[in-house]
Coordinates of C-alpha atoms and ligand atoms in Angstrom, one line a residue:
X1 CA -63.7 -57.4 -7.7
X2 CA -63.6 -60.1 -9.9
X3 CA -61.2 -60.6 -12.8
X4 CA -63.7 -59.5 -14.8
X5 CA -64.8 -56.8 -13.3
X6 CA -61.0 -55.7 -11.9
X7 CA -59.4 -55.6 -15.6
X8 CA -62.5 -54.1 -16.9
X9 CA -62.2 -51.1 -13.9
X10 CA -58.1 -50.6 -14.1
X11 CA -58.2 -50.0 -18.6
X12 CA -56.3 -49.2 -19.8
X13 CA -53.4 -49.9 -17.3
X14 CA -52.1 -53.3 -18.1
X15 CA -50.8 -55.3 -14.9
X16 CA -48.7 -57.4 -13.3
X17 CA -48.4 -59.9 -10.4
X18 CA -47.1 -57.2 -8.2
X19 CA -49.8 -54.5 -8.8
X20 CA -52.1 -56.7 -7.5
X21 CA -52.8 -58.7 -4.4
X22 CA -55.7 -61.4 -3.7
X23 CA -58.8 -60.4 -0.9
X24 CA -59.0 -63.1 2.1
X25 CA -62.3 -65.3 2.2
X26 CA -63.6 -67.3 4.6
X27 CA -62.5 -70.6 4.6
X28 CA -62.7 -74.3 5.7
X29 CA -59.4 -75.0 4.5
X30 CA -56.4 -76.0 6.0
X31 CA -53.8 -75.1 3.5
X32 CA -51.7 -78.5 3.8
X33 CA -55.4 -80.1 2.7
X34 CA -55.2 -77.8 -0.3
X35 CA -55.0 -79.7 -3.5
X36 CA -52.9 -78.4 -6.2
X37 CA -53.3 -81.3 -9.1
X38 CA -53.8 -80.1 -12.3
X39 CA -53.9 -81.0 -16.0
X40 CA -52.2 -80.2 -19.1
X41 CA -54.3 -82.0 -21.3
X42 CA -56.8 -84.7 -21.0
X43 CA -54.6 -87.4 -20.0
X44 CA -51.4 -85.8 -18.9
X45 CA -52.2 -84.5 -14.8
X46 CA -49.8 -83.5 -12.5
X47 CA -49.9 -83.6 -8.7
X48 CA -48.2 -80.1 -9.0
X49 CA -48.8 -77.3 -11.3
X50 CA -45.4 -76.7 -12.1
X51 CA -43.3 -77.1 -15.1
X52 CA -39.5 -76.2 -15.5
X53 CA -39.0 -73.8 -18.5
X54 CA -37.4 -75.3 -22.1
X55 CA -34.0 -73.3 -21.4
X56 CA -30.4 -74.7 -21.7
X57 CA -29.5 -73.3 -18.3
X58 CA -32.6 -74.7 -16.7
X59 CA -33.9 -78.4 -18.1
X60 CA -31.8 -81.7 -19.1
X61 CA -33.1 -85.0 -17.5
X62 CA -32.1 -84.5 -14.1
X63 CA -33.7 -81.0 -13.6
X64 CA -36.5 -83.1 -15.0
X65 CA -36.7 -86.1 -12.8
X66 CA -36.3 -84.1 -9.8
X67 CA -39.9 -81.9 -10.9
X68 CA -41.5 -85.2 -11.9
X69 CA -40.5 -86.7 -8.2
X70 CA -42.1 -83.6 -7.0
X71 CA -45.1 -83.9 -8.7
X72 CA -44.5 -81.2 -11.7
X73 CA -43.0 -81.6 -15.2
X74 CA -39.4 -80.4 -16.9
X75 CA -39.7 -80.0 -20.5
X76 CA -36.0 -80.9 -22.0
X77 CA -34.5 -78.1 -24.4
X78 CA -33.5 -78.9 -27.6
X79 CA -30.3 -76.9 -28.1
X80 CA -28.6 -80.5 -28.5
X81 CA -28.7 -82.8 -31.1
X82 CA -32.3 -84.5 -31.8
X83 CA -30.3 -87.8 -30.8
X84 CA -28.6 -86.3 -27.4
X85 CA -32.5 -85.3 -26.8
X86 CA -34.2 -88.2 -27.5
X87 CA -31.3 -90.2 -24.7
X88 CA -32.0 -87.7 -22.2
X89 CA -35.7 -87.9 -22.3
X90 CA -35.2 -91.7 -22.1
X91 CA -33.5 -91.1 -19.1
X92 CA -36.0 -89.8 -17.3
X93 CA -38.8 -92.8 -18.3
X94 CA -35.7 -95.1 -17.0
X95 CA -35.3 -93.5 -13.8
X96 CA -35.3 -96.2 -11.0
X97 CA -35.4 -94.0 -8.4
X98 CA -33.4 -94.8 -5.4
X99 CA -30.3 -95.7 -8.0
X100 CA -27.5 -93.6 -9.4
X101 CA -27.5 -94.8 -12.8
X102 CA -24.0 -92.7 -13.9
X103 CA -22.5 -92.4 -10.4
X104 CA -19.1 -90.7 -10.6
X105 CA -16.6 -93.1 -11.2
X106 CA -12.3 -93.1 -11.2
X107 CA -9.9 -94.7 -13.0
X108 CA -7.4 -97.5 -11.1
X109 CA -4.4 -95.2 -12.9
X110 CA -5.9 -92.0 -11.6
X111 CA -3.9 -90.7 -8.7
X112 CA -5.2 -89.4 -5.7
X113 CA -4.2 -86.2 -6.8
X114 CA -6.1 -86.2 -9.9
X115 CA -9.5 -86.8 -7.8
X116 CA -9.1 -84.3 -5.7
X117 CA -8.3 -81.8 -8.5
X118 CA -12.1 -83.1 -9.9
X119 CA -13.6 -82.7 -6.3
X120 CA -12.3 -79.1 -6.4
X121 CA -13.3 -78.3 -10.2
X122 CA -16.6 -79.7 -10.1
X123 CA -17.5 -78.5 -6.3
X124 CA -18.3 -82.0 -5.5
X125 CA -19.7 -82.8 -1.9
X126 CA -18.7 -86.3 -1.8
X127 CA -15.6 -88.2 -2.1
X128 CA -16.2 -92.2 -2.6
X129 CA -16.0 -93.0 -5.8
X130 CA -16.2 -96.8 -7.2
X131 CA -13.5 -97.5 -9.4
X132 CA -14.1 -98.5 -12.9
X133 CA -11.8 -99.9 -15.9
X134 CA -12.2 -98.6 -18.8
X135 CA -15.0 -101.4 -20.0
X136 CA -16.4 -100.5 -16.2
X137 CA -15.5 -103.5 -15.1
X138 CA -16.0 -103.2 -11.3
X139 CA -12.1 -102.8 -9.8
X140 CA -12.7 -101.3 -6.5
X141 CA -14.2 -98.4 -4.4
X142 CA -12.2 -95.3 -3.7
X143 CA -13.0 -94.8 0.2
X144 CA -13.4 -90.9 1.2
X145 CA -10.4 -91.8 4.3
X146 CA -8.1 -92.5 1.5
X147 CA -9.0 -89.3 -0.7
X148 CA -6.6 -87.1 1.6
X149 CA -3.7 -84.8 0.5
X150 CA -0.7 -86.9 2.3
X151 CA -2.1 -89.8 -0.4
X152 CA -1.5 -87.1 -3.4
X153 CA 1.1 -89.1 -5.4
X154 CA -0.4 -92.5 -4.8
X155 CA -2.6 -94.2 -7.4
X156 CA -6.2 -95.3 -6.9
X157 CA -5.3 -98.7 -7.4
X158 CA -2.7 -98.8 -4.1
X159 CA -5.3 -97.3 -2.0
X160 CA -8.6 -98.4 -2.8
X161 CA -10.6 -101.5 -1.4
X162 CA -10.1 -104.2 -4.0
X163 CA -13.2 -106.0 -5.7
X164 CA -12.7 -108.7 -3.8
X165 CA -13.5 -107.2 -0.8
X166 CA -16.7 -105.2 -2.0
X167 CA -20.3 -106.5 -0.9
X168 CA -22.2 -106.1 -4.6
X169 CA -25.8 -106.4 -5.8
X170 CA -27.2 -108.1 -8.4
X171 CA -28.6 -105.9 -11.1
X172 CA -31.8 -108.0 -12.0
X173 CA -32.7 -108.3 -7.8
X174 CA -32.4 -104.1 -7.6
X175 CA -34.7 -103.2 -11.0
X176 CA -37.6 -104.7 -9.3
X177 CA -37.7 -102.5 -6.7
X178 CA -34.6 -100.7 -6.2
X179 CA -35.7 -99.4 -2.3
X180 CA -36.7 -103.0 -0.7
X181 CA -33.5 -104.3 -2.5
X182 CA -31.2 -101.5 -0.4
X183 CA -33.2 -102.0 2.3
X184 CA -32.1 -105.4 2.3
X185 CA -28.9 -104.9 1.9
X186 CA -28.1 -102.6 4.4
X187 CA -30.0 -104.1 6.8
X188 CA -28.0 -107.2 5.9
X189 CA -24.8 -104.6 5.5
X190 CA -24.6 -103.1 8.9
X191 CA -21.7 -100.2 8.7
X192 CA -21.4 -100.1 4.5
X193 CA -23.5 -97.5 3.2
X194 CA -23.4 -97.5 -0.5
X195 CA -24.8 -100.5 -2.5
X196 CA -22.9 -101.0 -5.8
X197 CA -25.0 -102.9 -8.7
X198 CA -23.9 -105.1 -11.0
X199 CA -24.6 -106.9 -13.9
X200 CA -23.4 -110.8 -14.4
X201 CA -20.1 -109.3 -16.3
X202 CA -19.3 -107.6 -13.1
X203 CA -19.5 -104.4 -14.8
X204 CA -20.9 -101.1 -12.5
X205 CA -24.4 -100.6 -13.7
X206 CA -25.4 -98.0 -10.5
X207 CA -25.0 -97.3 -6.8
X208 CA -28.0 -96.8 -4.7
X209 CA -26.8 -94.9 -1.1
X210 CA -27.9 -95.8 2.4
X211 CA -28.8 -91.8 2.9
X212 CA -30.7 -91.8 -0.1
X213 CA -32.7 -94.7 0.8
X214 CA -33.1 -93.0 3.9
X215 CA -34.6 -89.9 2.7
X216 CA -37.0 -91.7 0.1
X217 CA -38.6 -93.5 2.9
X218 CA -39.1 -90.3 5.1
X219 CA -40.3 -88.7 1.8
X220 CA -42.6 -91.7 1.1
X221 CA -44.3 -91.0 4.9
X222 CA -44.3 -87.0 3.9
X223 CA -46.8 -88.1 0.8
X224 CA -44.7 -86.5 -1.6
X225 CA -46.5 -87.6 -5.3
X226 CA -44.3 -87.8 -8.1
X227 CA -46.5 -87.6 -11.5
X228 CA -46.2 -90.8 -13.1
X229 CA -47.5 -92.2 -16.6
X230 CA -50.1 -95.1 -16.6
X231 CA -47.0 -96.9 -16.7
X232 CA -45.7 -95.8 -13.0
X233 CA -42.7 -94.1 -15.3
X234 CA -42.0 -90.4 -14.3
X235 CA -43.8 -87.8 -16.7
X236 CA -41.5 -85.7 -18.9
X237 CA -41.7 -83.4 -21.9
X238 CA -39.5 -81.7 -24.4
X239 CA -39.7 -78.7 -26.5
X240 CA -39.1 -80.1 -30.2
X241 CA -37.2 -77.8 -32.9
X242 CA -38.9 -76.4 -35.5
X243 CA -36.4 -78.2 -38.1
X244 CA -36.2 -76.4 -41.3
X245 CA -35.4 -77.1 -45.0
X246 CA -32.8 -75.0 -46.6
X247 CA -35.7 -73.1 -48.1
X248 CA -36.8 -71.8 -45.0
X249 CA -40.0 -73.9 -44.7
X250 CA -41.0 -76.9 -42.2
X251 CA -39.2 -80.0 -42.8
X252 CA -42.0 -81.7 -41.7
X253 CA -40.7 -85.3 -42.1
X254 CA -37.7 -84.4 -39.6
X255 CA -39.8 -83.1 -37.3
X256 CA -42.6 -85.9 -37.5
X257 CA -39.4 -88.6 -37.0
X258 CA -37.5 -86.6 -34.6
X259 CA -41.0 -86.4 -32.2
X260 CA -42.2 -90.2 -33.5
X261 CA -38.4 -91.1 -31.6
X262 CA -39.3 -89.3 -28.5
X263 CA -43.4 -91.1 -28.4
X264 CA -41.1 -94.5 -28.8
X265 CA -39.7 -93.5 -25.4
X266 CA -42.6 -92.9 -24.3
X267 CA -42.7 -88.8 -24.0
X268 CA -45.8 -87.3 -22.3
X269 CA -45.8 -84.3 -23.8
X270 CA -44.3 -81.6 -26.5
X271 CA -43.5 -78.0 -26.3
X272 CA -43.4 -76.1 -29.5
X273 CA -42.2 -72.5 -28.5
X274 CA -42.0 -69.7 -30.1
X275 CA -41.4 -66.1 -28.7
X276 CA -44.3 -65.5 -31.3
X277 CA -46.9 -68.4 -31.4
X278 CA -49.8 -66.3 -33.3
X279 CA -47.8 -67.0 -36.5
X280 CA -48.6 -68.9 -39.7
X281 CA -45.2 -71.0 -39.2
X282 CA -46.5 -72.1 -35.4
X283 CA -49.8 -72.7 -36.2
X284 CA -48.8 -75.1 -39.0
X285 CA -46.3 -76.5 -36.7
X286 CA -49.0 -77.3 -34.3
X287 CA -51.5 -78.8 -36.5
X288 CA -48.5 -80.8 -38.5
X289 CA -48.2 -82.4 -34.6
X290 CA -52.0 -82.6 -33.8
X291 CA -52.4 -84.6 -36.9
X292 CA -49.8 -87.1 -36.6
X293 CA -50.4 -87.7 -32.7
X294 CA -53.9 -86.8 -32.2
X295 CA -52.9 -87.9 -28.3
X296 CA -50.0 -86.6 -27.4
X297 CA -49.9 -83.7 -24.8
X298 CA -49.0 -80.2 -27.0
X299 CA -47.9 -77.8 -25.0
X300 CA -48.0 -74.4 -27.5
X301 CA -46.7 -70.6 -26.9
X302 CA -46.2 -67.9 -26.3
X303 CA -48.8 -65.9 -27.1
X304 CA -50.5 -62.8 -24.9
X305 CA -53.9 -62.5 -26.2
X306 CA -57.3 -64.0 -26.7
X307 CA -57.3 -64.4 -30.7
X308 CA -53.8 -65.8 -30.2
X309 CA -55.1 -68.5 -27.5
X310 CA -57.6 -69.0 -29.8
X311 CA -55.5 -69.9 -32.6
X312 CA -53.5 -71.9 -31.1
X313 CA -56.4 -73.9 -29.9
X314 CA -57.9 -74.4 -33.2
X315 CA -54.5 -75.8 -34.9
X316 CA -54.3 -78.3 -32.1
X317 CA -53.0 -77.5 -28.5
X318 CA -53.7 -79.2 -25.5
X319 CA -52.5 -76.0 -23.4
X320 CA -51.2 -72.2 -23.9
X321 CA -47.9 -70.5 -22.9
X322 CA -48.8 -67.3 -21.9
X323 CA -45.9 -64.5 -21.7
X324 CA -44.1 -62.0 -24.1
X325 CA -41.3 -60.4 -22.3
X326 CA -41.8 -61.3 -18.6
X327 CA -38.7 -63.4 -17.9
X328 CA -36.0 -62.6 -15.7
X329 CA -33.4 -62.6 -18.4
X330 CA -36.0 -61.2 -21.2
X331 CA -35.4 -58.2 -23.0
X332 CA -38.1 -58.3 -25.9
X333 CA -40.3 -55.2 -24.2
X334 CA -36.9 -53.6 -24.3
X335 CA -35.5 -54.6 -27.9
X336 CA -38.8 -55.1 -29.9
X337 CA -41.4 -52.8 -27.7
X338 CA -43.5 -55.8 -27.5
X339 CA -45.2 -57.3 -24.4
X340 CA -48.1 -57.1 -22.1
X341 CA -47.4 -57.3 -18.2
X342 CA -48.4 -60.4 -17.4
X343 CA -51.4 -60.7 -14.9
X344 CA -53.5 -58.5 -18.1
X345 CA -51.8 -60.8 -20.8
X346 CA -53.4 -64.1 -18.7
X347 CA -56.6 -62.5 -18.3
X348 CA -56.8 -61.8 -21.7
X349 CA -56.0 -65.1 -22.7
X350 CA -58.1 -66.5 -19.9
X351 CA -61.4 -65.3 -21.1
X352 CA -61.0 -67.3 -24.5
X353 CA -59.4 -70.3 -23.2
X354 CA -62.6 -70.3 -21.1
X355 CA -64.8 -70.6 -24.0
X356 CA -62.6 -73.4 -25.8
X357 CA -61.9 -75.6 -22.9
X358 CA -57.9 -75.0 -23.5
X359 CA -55.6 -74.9 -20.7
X360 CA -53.4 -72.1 -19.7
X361 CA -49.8 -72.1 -18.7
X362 CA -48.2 -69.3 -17.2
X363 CA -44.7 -68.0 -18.7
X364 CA -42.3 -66.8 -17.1
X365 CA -41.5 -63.5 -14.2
X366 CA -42.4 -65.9 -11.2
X367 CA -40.1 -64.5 -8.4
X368 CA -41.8 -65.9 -5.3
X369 CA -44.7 -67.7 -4.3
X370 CA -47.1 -65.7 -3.8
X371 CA -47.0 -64.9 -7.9
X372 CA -48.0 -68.4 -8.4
X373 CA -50.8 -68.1 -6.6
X374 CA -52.1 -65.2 -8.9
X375 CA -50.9 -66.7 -11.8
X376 CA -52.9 -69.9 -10.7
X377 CA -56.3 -67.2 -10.4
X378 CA -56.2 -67.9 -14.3
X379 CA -54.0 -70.0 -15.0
X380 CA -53.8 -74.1 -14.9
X381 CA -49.9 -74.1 -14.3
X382 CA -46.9 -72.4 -14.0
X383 CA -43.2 -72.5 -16.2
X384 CA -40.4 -72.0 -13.5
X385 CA -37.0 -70.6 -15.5
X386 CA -35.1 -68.6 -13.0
X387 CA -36.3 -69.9 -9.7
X388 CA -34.8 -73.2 -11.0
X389 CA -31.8 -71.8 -12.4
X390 CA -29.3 -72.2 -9.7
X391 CA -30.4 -75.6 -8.5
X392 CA -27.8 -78.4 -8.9
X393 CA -29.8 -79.8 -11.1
X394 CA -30.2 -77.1 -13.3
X395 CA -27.7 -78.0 -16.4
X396 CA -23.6 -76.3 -15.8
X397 CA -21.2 -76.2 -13.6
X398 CA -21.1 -74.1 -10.4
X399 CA -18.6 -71.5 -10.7
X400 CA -16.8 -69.5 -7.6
X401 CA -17.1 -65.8 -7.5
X402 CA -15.8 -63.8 -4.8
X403 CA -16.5 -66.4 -2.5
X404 CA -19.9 -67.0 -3.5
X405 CA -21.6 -69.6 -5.7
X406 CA -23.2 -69.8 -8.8
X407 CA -24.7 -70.7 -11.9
X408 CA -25.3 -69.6 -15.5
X409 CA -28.8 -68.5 -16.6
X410 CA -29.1 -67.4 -19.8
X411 CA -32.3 -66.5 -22.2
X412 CA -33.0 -68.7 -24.8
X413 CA -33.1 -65.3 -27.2
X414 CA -29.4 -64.6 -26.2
X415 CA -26.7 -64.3 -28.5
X416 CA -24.9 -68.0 -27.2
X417 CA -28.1 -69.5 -26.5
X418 CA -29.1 -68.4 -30.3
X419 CA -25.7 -69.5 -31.4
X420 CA -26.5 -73.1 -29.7
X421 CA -29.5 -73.9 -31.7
X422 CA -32.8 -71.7 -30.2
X423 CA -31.9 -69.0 -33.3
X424 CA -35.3 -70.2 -34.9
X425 CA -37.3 -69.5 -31.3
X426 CA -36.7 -65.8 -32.1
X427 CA -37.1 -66.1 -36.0
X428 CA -33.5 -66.1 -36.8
X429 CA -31.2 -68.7 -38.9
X430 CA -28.5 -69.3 -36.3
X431 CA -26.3 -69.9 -39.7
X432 CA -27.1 -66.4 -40.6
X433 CA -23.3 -65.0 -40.2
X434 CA -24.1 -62.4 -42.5
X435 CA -26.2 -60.2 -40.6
X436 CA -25.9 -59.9 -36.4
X437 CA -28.7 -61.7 -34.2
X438 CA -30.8 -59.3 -32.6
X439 CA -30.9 -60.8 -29.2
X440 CA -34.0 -60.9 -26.9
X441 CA -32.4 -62.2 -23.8
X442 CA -29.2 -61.9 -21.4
X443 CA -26.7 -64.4 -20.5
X444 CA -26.5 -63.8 -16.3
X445 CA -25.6 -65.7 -13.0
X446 CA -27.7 -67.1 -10.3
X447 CA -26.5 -67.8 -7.1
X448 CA -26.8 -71.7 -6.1
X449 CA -29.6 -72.3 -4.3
X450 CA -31.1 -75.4 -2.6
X451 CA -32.3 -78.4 -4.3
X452 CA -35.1 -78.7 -6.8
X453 CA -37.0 -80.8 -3.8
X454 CA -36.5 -77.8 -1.2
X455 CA -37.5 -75.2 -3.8
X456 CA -40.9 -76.8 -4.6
X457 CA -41.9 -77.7 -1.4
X458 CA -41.2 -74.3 -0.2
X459 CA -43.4 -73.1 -3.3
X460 CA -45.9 -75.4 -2.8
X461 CA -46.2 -74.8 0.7
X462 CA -47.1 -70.7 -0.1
X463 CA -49.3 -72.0 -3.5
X464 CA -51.3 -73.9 -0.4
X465 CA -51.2 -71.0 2.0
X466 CA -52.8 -69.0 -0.7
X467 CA -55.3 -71.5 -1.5
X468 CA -56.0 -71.7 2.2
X469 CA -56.7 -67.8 3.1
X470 CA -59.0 -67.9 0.1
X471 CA -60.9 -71.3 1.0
X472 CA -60.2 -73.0 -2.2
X473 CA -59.8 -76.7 -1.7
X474 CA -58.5 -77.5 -5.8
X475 CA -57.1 -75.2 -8.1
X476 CA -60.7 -75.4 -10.0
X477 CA -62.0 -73.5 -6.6
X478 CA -59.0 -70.8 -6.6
X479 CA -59.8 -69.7 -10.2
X480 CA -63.6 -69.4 -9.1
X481 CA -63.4 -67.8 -5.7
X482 CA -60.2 -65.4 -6.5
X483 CA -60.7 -61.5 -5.7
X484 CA -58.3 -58.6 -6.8
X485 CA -57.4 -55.3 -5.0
X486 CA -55.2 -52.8 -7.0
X487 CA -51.9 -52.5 -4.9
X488 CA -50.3 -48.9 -4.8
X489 CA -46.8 -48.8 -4.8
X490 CA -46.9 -47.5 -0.8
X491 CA -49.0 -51.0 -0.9
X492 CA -45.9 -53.1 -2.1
X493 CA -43.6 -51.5 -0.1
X494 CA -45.7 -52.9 2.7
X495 CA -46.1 -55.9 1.7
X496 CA -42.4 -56.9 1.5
X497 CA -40.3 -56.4 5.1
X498 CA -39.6 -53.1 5.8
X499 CA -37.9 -51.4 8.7
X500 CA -35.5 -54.1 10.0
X501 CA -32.9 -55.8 9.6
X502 CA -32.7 -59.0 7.9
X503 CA -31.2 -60.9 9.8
X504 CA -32.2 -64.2 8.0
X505 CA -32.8 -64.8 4.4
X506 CA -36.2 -65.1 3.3
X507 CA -37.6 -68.0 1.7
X508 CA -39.6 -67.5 -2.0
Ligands
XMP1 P1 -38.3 -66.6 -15.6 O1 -38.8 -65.3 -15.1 O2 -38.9 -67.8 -14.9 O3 -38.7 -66.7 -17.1 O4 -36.8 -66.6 -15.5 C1 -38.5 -67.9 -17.9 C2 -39.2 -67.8 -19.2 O5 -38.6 -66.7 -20.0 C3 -38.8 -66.9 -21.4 N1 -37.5 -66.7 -22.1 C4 -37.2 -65.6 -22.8 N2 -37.9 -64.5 -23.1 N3 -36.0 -63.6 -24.2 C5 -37.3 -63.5 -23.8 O6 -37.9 -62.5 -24.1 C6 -35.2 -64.7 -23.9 O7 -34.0 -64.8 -24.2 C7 -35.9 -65.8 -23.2 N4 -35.4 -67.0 -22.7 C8 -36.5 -67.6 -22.1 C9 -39.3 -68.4 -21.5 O8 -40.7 -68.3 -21.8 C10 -39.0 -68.9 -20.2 O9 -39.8 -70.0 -19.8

C-alpha cells in the first residue's frame, strides 16, 4: 500500500519502524549507484542524510567534523558557555583536514611515569607524544620505544629526541594543502612518520601522521564526499539556547548576538529544540531567527503532527524535527504520557510538509539501518543520538567496566544533563532549586563502538541496499516508490536471526 493508503487502513494503531517493513520493486539499481544527497534547506545539502543529535554525550566539534567528512552534519549542544560554543563550532570551519590541530602533547618535566599513567587514564592507543614547554615551544618528541616501564622514573627531557634532531614543517607550506605537504615530506622523510608543524617562533601548531595521510588518500579513491560550504569549509550546526530574561521571557538580544557570533564563523545552520516545538515560546523563537537571518539554515523541533509542522513552517523553518519520545534514553511516553510511535508521527507530519515545501527530519529511535530507510520513505534526513554515542568521538571519556568499554549517553531531559544547561529544552529553570526537575530522559552507558567513519559507511551501505531492492536511484525516488506491509510480531521475529548461534556480531 502506499503511505497513504497503509496509515489510512491500520487507524487507529499508531506505528513504528518495526511494525512495518518495505515491499521489493523491480529495479535498475545497483545500490552503491544509489544516491543519498539531501537538503536541509535551500542552500544547505548534504551528500548524506544524516545528522548527529544536539546531546552532550553525542556532539562537540569532533563528533562533528567526523559527520561532515562523511558527508552528514553534527549540530554542537549548547550545554557550554555561548563562548566555549561559538570556539568549538569554529573548529570545525578550521579543520585542515589531514592535521591534528591539538595533538597530545607532554611536558619536558613530566616523567615517564606520569605519561603512562595518562595512556592508561585516558585509554589512549598511541604513545609519541611531541614535547611542548609551557609557551609550546617545540622541545622534542617523546618516541613510543622510550614510553616503557623500566624508563618510569626518568624525565621526558633525558629520553626524548631533542629539537635539534626533529625534521619540522613550516606552518604556512602545510595550510595550503596540508596532504601534498605530508606527502612531500614523507616521501622526502623515508622512515619518520609523523610531520610536526610549526610556526616561525618554533612553537607546535599541529602534527599531520603518515597513517593518516595514508588513509585520506585511500578514502579520496573510495569517493567519500564530505559536505562542504561554498567555501570548501566542512558544514556544521549548533542547537542555540533559548536565553532567557529573569522574567521568564526571550532575551532576544542574547540570543540574536550569541547566533550573529556563530554566522561570523560561518555556521551553516541552527537548531532550536524543544521537546515541545508547537509552543508560543518556540514559534516566536523561530520567527525572532527567521527575521534576523532570513538565510540561515533553521533546523526546528520536535513536533509529531501536521498542525505542528505547519506552525513551525509558518514562523520560519527551513526543516522539522519529528519525534516525541522515541529516543533510546527517552522517557517522556513514560513520565508525561505523551508521544506518537514514530513511523505514524512522520506520516502525519509528512502530509503537511508536503503541501508547504518544508523538510522533514527524523528524531530519534534509529537502532539499525534498515530504520533509516523507512524513516527516509518520509523523511529528508535522519538525527543519529545513540548510534553515535559510543564513538570516540562522541564527547567523554571511555570508562572500563568488567572488562568491557564504554561511554556515557545521557538524555538531554535528564536530571545532570538538565542541571548542565538543557533545563529550558523540557520547560524547566535549571536554577529552579525549589521544586525537583521532572526528568524526561536517563543517564546510561554505551559500549565503545567503531569510529564515526565505520559507523556511517556501514549505515550508508544498508540506506543504499534499501534504495537498491526498491529501485530508487535519489532519496526523491525512495519517498515516491516506497510500499508498506504491516509486520506481525511472528514477522519480526523472522526478520531478525533466529535459531543459531551468533557466532559473530552483527553489524547495524
Ligand atoms: P536516539 O534513539 O538516537 O535518540 O538515541 C536521540 C534523540 O532523543 C531525543 N532526546 C530526548 N528525548 N528525553 C526525551 O524524551 C530526553 O532526555 C532526550 N534527550 C534527547 C533527541 O531528540 C535526540 O536527538
Amino acid at each position: 500500500l502506499t503511505a497513504d493508503a497503509f496509515f489510512k487502513a491500520n487507524q487507529p494503531a499508531a506505528l513504528t519502524y518495526d511494525d512495518v517493513s518495505l515491499a521489493t520493486l523491480y529495479s535498475e539499481i545497483l545500490p552503491r549507484e544509489a544516491d543519498t544527497a539531501t537538503s536541509l534547506s535551500e542552500s544547505l545539502r548534504l551528500p548524506i542524510p544524516i545528522i548527529s543529535s544536539d546531546m552532550d554525550t553525542v556532539t562537540e566539534s569532533r563528533m562533528a567534523i567526523a559527520m561532515a567528512l562523511n558527508g552528514g552534519l553534527g549540530l554542537i549542544h549548547y550545554n557550554m558557555p555561548p563562548k566555549e560554543q561559538v570556539k568549538e563550532v569554529a573548529r570545525v570551519k578550521r579543520h585542515i583536514h589531514g592535521l591534528i590541530q591539538d595533538p597530545i602533547t607532554v611536558a619536558p618535566t613530566d616523567t615517564i611515569s606520569d605519561v603512562l599513567a595518562m595512556i592508561e587514564e585516558r585509554k589512549f592507543t598511541f604513545s609519541t607524544f611531541p614535547v611542548v614547554t609551557a609557551d609550546r615551544q617545540l622541545a622534542g618528541l617523546l618516541s613510543s620505544s622510550v614510553v616503557k616501564d623500566r624508563y618510569r622514573a626518568k624525565t621526558v627531557a633525558e629520553v626524548m629526541t631533542p629539537r635539534a634532531a626533529l625534521v619540522t614543517e613550516a606552518e604556512e607550506r602545510v595550510a595550503q594543502d596540508p596532504i601534498a605537504a605530508a606527502d612531500a615530506f614523507f616521501n622526502a622523510h623515508i622512515g619518520i612518520n609523523k610531520m610536526l608543524v610549526v610556526n616561525a617562533r618554533d612553537q607546535l601548531r599541529g602534527l599531520v601522521t603518515s597513517s593518516d595521510v595514508e588513509k585520506i588518500t585511500s578514502e579520496a579513491k573510495a569517493r567519500r564526499k564530505p559536505a562542504r560550504d561554498a567555501q570548501f569549509r566542512l558544514v556544521v550546526g549548533a542547537a542555540v539556547s533559548p536565553h532567557r530574561k529573569p522574567d521568564g521571557s526571550l532575551d532576544r538580544d542574547a540570543i540574536l548576538e550569541h547566533i550573529g557570533n556563530l554566522a561570523a564563523e560561518g555556521i551553516d545552520a541552527v537548531a532550536l529544540s524543544s521537546a515541545h516545538a508547537h509552543t508560543v515560546s518556540l514559534g516566536e523563537l523561530v520567527r525572532l531567527v527567521r527575521n534576523a537571518f532570513p538565510e540561515l539554515a533553521i533546523i526546528a523541533g520536535n513536533v509529531t503532527s501536521g498542525a505542528g509542522v505547519e506552525f513551525l513552517a509558518r514562523a520560519g523553518a527551513s526543516s522539522i524535527k519529528i519525534g516525541q519520545g522515541p529516543g533510546s534514553i527517552c522517557t517522556t511516553r513514560i513520565v508525561a504520557g505523551v508521544g506518537i510511535p514514530q513511523l505514524t508521527a512522520l506520516h502525519l507530519a509528512a502530509q503537511s510538509a508536503r503541501k508547504l515545501g518544508v523538510r522533514l527530519i527524523a528524531d530519534g529511535g534509529i537502532t539499525k539501518s534498515g530504520d533509516i530507510v523507512k524513516a527516509l520513505t518520509l523523511a529528508d534526513a535522519i538525527i543519529l543520538g545513540g548510534l553515535l554515542a559510543g564513538c570516540r568521538e562522541a564527547p567523554g571519556e571511555i570508562m572500563e567496566i568488567g572488562g568491557k568499554l564504554y561511554k556515557s549517553y545521557r538524555g538531554m531531559g535528564s536530571l545532570a544533563a538538565m542541571k548542565s544547561g538543557s533545563a529550558a529544552r523540557y520547560g524547566h529553570d535549571k536554577a529552579d532549586t525549589v521544586r525537583k526537575l521532572t526528568a524526561e530522559g536517563i543517564e546510561a552507558l554505551k559500549e565503545v563502538s567503531g569510529s564515526v567513519d565505520d559507523t556511517l559507511a556501514t549505515l550508508i551501505g544498508g540506506v543504499q541496499s534499501g534504495m537498491g531492492y526498491l529501485g530508487a536511484a535519489t532519496l526523491e525516488q525512495l519517498r515516491a516508490r516506497a510500499r508498506y506491509v504491516r509486520v506481525s510480531p511472528a514477522g519480526q521475529k523472522e526478520a531478525a536471526p533466529h535459531d543459531v548461534v551468533e557466532v559473530s556480531t552483527r553489524s547495524n
